[in-house]
Coordinates of N, CA and C in Angstrom, one line a residue:
M1 N 105.9 62.8 3.3 CA 106.4 62.4 2.6 C 105.6 62.9 1.1
A2 N 106.5 63.2 0.2 CA 106.0 63.9 -0.9 C 105.6 62.8 -1.9
S3 N 105.0 62.6 -2.6 CA 104.9 62.1 -3.9 C 105.1 62.2 -5.0
R4 N 105.7 61.8 -5.8 CA 106.7 62.3 -7.0 C 105.4 61.7 -8.0
S5 N 105.2 62.5 -9.3 CA 104.0 62.9 -10.1 C 104.9 61.7 -11.3
A6 N 104.1 60.9 -12.0 CA 104.6 60.4 -13.3 C 105.2 61.1 -14.1
P7 N 106.3 60.8 -15.1 CA 106.5 61.7 -15.9 C 105.8 61.9 -17.1
T8 N 105.9 63.2 -17.7 CA 104.7 63.1 -19.1 C 104.9 62.2 -20.0
Q9 N 106.3 61.6 -20.3 CA 106.2 60.6 -21.2 C 105.3 59.4 -20.9
A10 N 105.5 59.0 -19.7 CA 104.8 57.9 -19.6 C 103.5 57.7 -19.5
V11 N 102.7 59.1 -19.0 CA 101.3 59.5 -19.4 C 100.8 59.4 -20.7
A12 N 102.0 59.9 -21.4 CA 101.2 59.9 -22.9 C 101.3 58.5 -23.6
M13 N 102.3 57.6 -23.1 CA 102.1 56.3 -23.5 C 101.1 55.3 -23.2
T14 N 99.9 55.5 -23.7 CA 98.8 54.3 -23.4 C 98.8 53.3 -24.0
D15 N 98.2 52.8 -23.6 CA 97.6 51.0 -24.0 C 97.1 51.2 -25.3
T16 N 96.6 52.3 -26.0 CA 96.2 52.6 -27.4 C 97.4 52.5 -28.1
A17 N 98.1 53.6 -27.9 CA 99.4 53.5 -28.4 C 100.0 52.8 -29.0
L18 N 100.5 51.5 -27.8 CA 101.0 50.5 -27.8 C 100.5 49.1 -28.8
R19 N 99.0 49.2 -28.9 CA 98.5 48.0 -29.6 C 98.9 47.9 -31.1
P20 N 99.1 48.8 -31.9 CA 99.4 48.2 -33.0 C 100.9 48.1 -33.2
R21 N 101.6 48.6 -32.4 CA 103.1 47.8 -32.4 C 103.2 46.4 -32.1
A22 N 102.2 46.4 -30.8 CA 102.3 45.0 -30.4 C 102.1 44.0 -31.3
A23 N 100.7 44.1 -31.9 CA 100.2 43.4 -32.9 C 101.1 43.0 -34.2
L24 N 102.0 44.0 -34.5 CA 102.8 44.0 -35.6 C 104.0 43.1 -35.3
F25 N 104.3 43.0 -33.9 CA 105.4 42.5 -33.5 C 105.0 41.0 -33.5
T26 N 103.7 40.5 -32.4 CA 103.2 39.4 -32.9 C 103.1 39.0 -34.1
N27 N 102.6 39.4 -35.2 CA 102.6 39.0 -36.4 C 103.6 38.3 -36.9
R28 N 104.7 39.4 -36.9 CA 106.0 39.2 -37.2 C 106.7 37.9 -36.7
S29 N 106.7 38.0 -35.3 CA 107.2 36.9 -34.5 C 106.4 35.5 -35.0
L30 N 105.2 35.5 -35.1 CA 104.7 34.1 -35.8 C 105.3 33.7 -37.0
A31 N 105.3 34.7 -37.6 CA 105.8 34.5 -39.3 C 106.9 34.0 -39.2
I32 N 107.9 34.6 -38.4 CA 109.4 34.3 -38.1 C 109.5 32.5 -37.3
A33 N 108.8 32.1 -36.3 CA 108.8 31.1 -35.9 C 108.1 29.9 -36.6
G34 N 107.3 30.3 -37.4 CA 106.8 29.4 -38.5 C 107.6 28.9 -39.9
A35 N 108.7 30.1 -40.2 CA 109.6 29.7 -41.1 C 110.6 29.2 -40.4
L36 N 111.3 29.3 -38.7 CA 111.9 28.4 -38.7 C 111.8 27.2 -38.1
T37 N 110.5 26.9 -37.9 CA 109.9 25.8 -37.7 C 110.1 24.7 -38.6
L38 N 109.7 25.3 -39.7 CA 110.0 24.2 -41.3 C 111.6 24.3 -41.7
A39 N 112.0 25.4 -41.1 CA 113.6 25.3 -41.7 C 114.4 24.1 -41.0
L40 N 114.3 24.1 -39.6 CA 114.6 23.5 -38.5 C 114.4 21.7 -38.6
T41 N 113.0 21.7 -39.1 CA 112.5 20.3 -39.2 C 112.9 19.8 -40.3
G42 N 113.1 20.4 -41.3 CA 113.1 19.9 -42.9 C 112.4 19.8 -43.5
C43 N 111.1 20.7 -43.3 CA 109.8 20.3 -43.8 C 109.9 21.5 -44.9
S44 N 109.3 21.1 -45.7 CA 108.8 21.8 -47.0 C 107.2 22.1 -47.6
T45 N 106.9 22.9 -48.1 CA 105.6 23.5 -48.6 C 105.4 22.5 -49.9
A46 N 106.4 21.3 -50.4 CA 106.0 20.9 -51.6 C 105.2 19.7 -51.2
A47 N 104.7 18.8 -52.1 CA 104.0 17.8 -51.9 C 104.6 16.5 -51.2
P48 N 103.9 15.9 -49.9 CA 104.5 15.0 -49.0 C 105.0 13.8 -50.1
V49 N 106.5 13.2 -49.5 CA 107.0 12.1 -49.8 C 106.2 11.1 -49.5
S50 N 106.0 10.2 -50.5 CA 105.6 8.9 -50.3 C 106.2 7.8 -49.2
A51 N 105.6 7.0 -48.4 CA 106.0 6.3 -47.5 C 107.0 5.1 -48.2
D52 N 106.4 4.8 -49.1 CA 107.3 3.9 -50.3 C 108.5 4.3 -50.3
E53 N 109.2 5.7 -50.9 CA 110.0 6.1 -51.0 C 110.7 6.4 -49.6
I54 N 110.5 6.4 -48.5 CA 111.4 6.8 -47.4 C 111.5 5.3 -47.1
L55 N 110.6 4.0 -46.9 CA 110.8 2.6 -46.4 C 110.7 1.6 -47.6
P56 N 111.8 1.6 -48.2 CA 111.6 0.7 -49.2 C 111.3 -0.6 -48.7
D57 N 110.6 -1.4 -49.6 CA 110.2 -2.8 -49.2 C 111.4 -4.0 -49.2
V58 N 112.1 -4.0 -48.5 CA 113.3 -4.9 -48.6 C 113.2 -5.8 -47.5
V59 N 113.1 -7.0 -48.1 CA 113.2 -8.1 -46.9 C 114.6 -8.5 -46.3
D60 N 114.6 -8.5 -45.1 CA 115.9 -8.4 -44.3 C 115.8 -10.1 -44.2
A61 N 116.8 -10.8 -44.7 CA 116.9 -12.3 -44.4 C 117.3 -12.9 -43.0
G62 N 117.4 -11.8 -42.3 CA 117.7 -12.0 -40.5 C 116.4 -12.3 -39.9
D63 N 115.6 -11.2 -40.5 CA 114.2 -11.5 -39.8 C 113.1 -12.6 -40.3
T64 N 113.1 -13.6 -39.4 CA 112.4 -14.8 -39.8 C 110.9 -15.2 -39.4
G65 N 110.4 -13.8 -38.5 CA 109.3 -14.3 -37.7 C 108.3 -13.1 -38.1
G66 N 107.0 -12.9 -37.7 CA 106.0 -12.3 -37.9 C 105.0 -12.2 -39.0
D67 N 105.4 -12.7 -40.1 CA 104.7 -13.2 -41.2 C 104.2 -14.8 -41.7
A68 N 103.0 -14.9 -41.7 CA 102.6 -16.5 -41.7 C 103.2 -16.8 -43.0
S69 N 103.4 -16.1 -44.1 CA 103.7 -16.8 -45.5 C 105.1 -16.8 -45.4
G70 N 105.8 -16.4 -44.4 CA 107.6 -16.9 -44.3 C 107.8 -15.6 -45.1
E71 N 107.4 -15.0 -45.6 CA 108.1 -13.5 -46.6 C 107.8 -12.5 -45.2
N72 N 108.9 -11.9 -44.8 CA 108.6 -10.6 -43.9 C 108.8 -9.4 -44.7
D73 N 107.9 -8.6 -44.4 CA 107.8 -7.2 -45.2 C 107.7 -6.3 -44.0
G74 N 108.6 -6.6 -42.7 CA 108.8 -5.6 -41.7 C 107.0 -5.5 -40.9
E75 N 106.2 -6.2 -41.7 CA 104.4 -6.2 -40.9 C 104.2 -7.4 -40.1
V76 N 103.5 -7.3 -39.0 CA 103.2 -8.7 -38.2 C 101.9 -9.1 -38.8
T77 N 101.9 -10.4 -38.8 CA 100.5 -11.0 -39.1 C 100.3 -11.4 -37.5
V78 N 99.0 -11.2 -37.1 CA 98.3 -11.5 -35.9 C 97.2 -12.9 -36.1
I79 N 98.0 -14.0 -35.7 CA 97.1 -14.9 -35.8 C 95.7 -15.2 -34.6
G80 N 94.6 -15.5 -35.0 CA 93.5 -15.2 -33.8 C 93.1 -14.1 -33.7
E81 N 93.5 -13.1 -34.2 CA 93.0 -11.8 -34.0 C 91.6 -11.5 -33.8
D82 N 90.5 -12.4 -34.2 CA 89.3 -12.1 -34.2 C 88.7 -12.7 -33.0
L83 N 89.8 -13.7 -32.2 CA 89.5 -13.9 -31.0 C 89.4 -13.0 -29.7
T84 N 89.8 -11.6 -29.9 CA 90.2 -10.7 -28.9 C 89.8 -9.6 -29.2
S85 N 89.9 -8.6 -28.4 CA 89.6 -7.4 -28.9 C 90.6 -6.3 -29.8
S86 N 89.9 -5.6 -30.6 CA 90.9 -4.9 -31.5 C 92.2 -3.9 -30.9
T87 N 91.8 -3.7 -29.5 CA 92.9 -2.9 -28.7 C 94.0 -4.1 -28.4
A88 N 93.7 -4.9 -27.7 CA 94.6 -6.0 -27.6 C 95.2 -6.7 -28.8
A89 N 94.6 -6.7 -30.2 CA 95.3 -7.4 -31.2 C 96.7 -6.0 -31.8
L90 N 96.1 -4.8 -31.7 CA 96.9 -3.7 -32.4 C 98.0 -3.7 -31.3
L91 N 97.9 -3.8 -30.0 CA 98.8 -3.9 -29.0 C 99.9 -4.9 -29.2
A92 N 99.4 -6.1 -29.5 CA 100.5 -7.0 -29.6 C 101.3 -6.8 -31.0
K93 N 100.3 -6.4 -32.2 CA 101.1 -5.8 -33.4 C 102.1 -5.0 -33.0
V94 N 101.7 -3.9 -32.6 CA 103.1 -3.0 -32.4 C 104.0 -3.4 -31.3
Y95 N 103.7 -4.5 -30.4 CA 105.0 -4.7 -29.8 C 105.8 -5.6 -30.6
A96 N 104.9 -6.6 -31.5 CA 106.1 -7.6 -32.1 C 107.0 -6.7 -33.1
E97 N 106.3 -5.8 -33.9 CA 107.0 -5.1 -35.1 C 108.0 -4.3 -34.1
G98 N 108.2 -4.1 -33.1 CA 109.6 -3.4 -32.4 C 110.4 -4.4 -32.2
R99 N 110.4 -5.7 -32.2 CA 111.1 -6.5 -31.9 C 112.6 -7.0 -33.0
D100 N 113.3 -7.2 -32.7 CA 114.4 -7.6 -33.4 C 115.1 -9.0 -33.1
P101 N 114.5 -10.1 -33.3 CA 113.7 -10.4 -34.8 C 112.5 -10.5 -34.3
I102 N 111.3 -10.1 -35.2 CA 110.2 -10.0 -35.2 C 109.6 -11.5 -34.9
P103 N 108.8 -11.4 -33.9 CA 108.1 -12.8 -33.2 C 107.0 -12.9 -34.1
T104 N 106.4 -14.2 -33.9 CA 105.2 -14.7 -34.4 C 104.0 -14.2 -33.3
V105 N 102.8 -14.1 -33.7 CA 101.9 -13.3 -32.7 C 100.6 -14.5 -32.9
E106 N 100.5 -15.0 -31.6 CA 99.1 -15.9 -31.9 C 98.2 -15.6 -30.6
F107 N 96.8 -15.2 -31.0 CA 96.3 -15.3 -30.0 C 95.3 -16.6 -29.5
L108 N 95.8 -17.5 -28.5 CA 94.8 -18.6 -28.3 C 93.7 -18.6 -28.0
D109 N 93.2 -17.6 -27.0 CA 91.9 -17.3 -27.0 C 91.8 -15.7 -26.6
A110 N 90.7 -15.3 -26.1 CA 90.5 -13.9 -26.0 C 91.4 -13.5 -25.2
T111 N 92.1 -13.9 -24.2 CA 92.7 -13.3 -23.1 C 94.4 -14.0 -23.1
T112 N 94.6 -14.8 -23.9 CA 96.1 -15.2 -24.0 C 96.7 -15.0 -25.5
V113 N 97.8 -14.8 -25.4 CA 98.8 -14.4 -26.8 C 100.2 -14.8 -26.4
R114 N 100.8 -15.5 -27.5 CA 101.7 -16.4 -27.6 C 102.9 -15.5 -28.6
F115 N 103.9 -15.2 -28.0 CA 104.9 -14.6 -29.1 C 105.9 -15.7 -29.0
G116 N 105.9 -15.8 -30.4 CA 107.1 -17.1 -30.7 C 108.1 -16.7 -31.5
W117 N 109.9 -17.2 -31.1 CA 110.6 -17.0 -31.6 C 111.3 -18.2 -32.2
P118 N 112.3 -18.2 -33.2 CA 112.9 -19.5 -33.5 C 113.6 -20.2 -32.5
A119 N 114.0 -21.3 -32.4 CA 115.2 -21.9 -31.4 C 116.4 -21.1 -31.4
D120 N 116.8 -20.8 -30.6 CA 118.5 -20.4 -30.5 C 118.2 -18.7 -30.9
S121 N 117.2 -18.1 -31.2 CA 117.5 -16.5 -31.5 C 117.3 -15.4 -30.7
L122 N 117.0 -16.0 -29.1 CA 117.3 -15.0 -27.9 C 118.0 -15.9 -27.0
S123 N 118.7 -14.9 -26.3 CA 119.4 -15.6 -25.3 C 118.3 -15.4 -23.9
E124 N 118.5 -16.2 -22.7 CA 117.8 -16.3 -21.6 C 117.6 -14.7 -21.3
V125 N 118.4 -13.7 -21.1 CA 118.2 -12.6 -20.8 C 117.3 -11.7 -21.9
D126 N 117.5 -11.9 -23.1 CA 116.4 -11.3 -23.8 C 115.2 -11.7 -23.7
A127 N 115.2 -12.9 -23.7 CA 113.5 -13.6 -23.6 C 113.0 -12.9 -22.1
L128 N 113.7 -12.7 -21.1 CA 113.4 -12.0 -20.2 C 112.9 -10.9 -20.1
G129 N 113.8 -10.1 -20.9 CA 113.3 -8.5 -21.3 C 112.2 -8.5 -22.5
N130 N 112.1 -9.6 -23.4 CA 110.9 -9.3 -24.0 C 109.6 -9.6 -23.4
C131 N 109.7 -10.8 -22.3 CA 108.6 -10.9 -21.7 C 107.9 -9.8 -20.8
Q132 N 109.2 -8.9 -20.1 CA 108.7 -7.7 -19.4 C 107.9 -6.6 -20.0
I133 N 108.3 -6.6 -21.2 CA 108.1 -5.7 -22.0 C 106.6 -6.1 -22.9
A134 N 106.3 -7.2 -23.1 CA 105.3 -7.7 -23.3 C 104.2 -7.7 -22.7
Y135 N 104.4 -8.0 -21.2 CA 103.5 -8.0 -20.3 C 103.2 -6.6 -19.9
G136 N 104.3 -5.4 -20.0 CA 104.2 -4.0 -20.0 C 103.0 -3.6 -21.0
A137 N 103.0 -3.7 -22.1 CA 102.1 -3.5 -23.2 C 100.7 -4.1 -22.9
L138 N 100.7 -5.5 -22.5 CA 99.0 -6.1 -22.9 C 98.5 -6.4 -21.5
S139 N 99.2 -6.0 -20.3 CA 98.7 -6.2 -18.9 C 97.3 -5.6 -18.7
G140 N 97.5 -4.1 -19.3 CA 96.5 -3.1 -19.1 C 95.3 -3.6 -19.8
E141 N 95.0 -4.6 -20.6 CA 94.0 -5.2 -21.4 C 93.5 -6.5 -20.7
G142 N 94.2 -6.9 -19.7 CA 94.1 -8.1 -19.2 C 94.4 -9.3 -20.1
I143 N 95.3 -9.5 -20.6 CA 96.1 -10.6 -21.5 C 97.0 -11.4 -21.1
R144 N 96.8 -12.4 -20.9 CA 98.4 -13.0 -20.6 C 99.0 -13.4 -21.6
V145 N 100.6 -13.2 -21.5 CA 101.3 -13.4 -22.0 C 102.3 -14.7 -21.9
L146 N 102.2 -15.4 -23.2 CA 103.3 -16.6 -23.3 C 104.4 -16.1 -24.2
I147 N 105.8 -16.6 -23.9 CA 106.8 -16.3 -24.8 C 107.6 -17.5 -24.9
A148 N 107.6 -17.9 -26.3 CA 108.2 -19.4 -26.5 C 108.9 -19.0 -27.5
V149 N 110.2 -19.7 -27.3 CA 111.8 -19.8 -28.2 C 111.9 -21.0 -28.7
G150 N 111.8 -21.6 -29.6 CA 111.7 -22.5 -29.9 C 110.7 -23.7 -29.6
D151 N 111.2 -24.7 -28.9 CA 110.1 -25.5 -28.0 C 109.8 -24.9 -26.5
A152 N 110.5 -24.1 -26.4 CA 110.4 -24.0 -24.7 C 109.5 -22.9 -24.6
E153 N 108.6 -22.7 -23.7 CA 107.5 -22.1 -23.3 C 107.3 -21.5 -22.4
A154 N 107.1 -20.1 -21.9 CA 107.1 -19.6 -20.3 C 106.0 -18.8 -20.2
D155 N 105.2 -18.7 -19.2 CA 104.1 -17.8 -18.9 C 104.6 -16.8 -18.4
C156 N 105.0 -15.8 -19.3 CA 105.5 -14.5 -19.0 C 104.5 -13.6 -17.9
T157 N 103.2 -13.8 -18.1 CA 102.5 -13.1 -17.0 C 102.7 -13.7 -15.6
A158 N 102.9 -15.1 -15.3 CA 103.0 -15.7 -14.5 C 104.5 -15.1 -13.7
E159 N 105.6 -15.0 -14.3 CA 106.9 -14.9 -14.0 C 106.9 -13.5 -13.4
V160 N 106.5 -12.5 -14.2 CA 106.2 -10.9 -13.7 C 105.8 -10.9 -12.5
E161 N 104.4 -11.4 -12.5 CA 103.3 -11.0 -11.3 C 103.7 -11.9 -9.8
G162 N 104.9 -12.7 -10.1 CA 105.5 -13.3 -9.3 C 104.6 -14.7 -8.3

């Protein structure tokens, strides 16, 4: 078997000859990728917009829970948060802010939280769904979850754990 030698052009093209071209290609690629990212996401290099301009402070008359003052600005007041860990209080607050309508949040002790909605604001199916979500959000912290709709209260943790 005869072996073929490499063409002279391939021998002449060494790594040293390709490095400047590769570096130029990489720099151009990064610059183009950065510009495309800014263009596609709608970002600009201008000063950031204030959150007040994006999310105006408008009270929705349909939202009745969450704030002990009766005025709901989309933020939840956690009653008794000093009784539990800061992580559990934050998880409860984030969970409540994601509900519609927003429930009241009250820690009864270090390991028990009650989410409350006004009477007739949740169907039985919605209450069960909220129960499961709340349990999923707080069970890792060892928090027992109670769901109250009007005067009816259920131990969500007992229902989910069976």
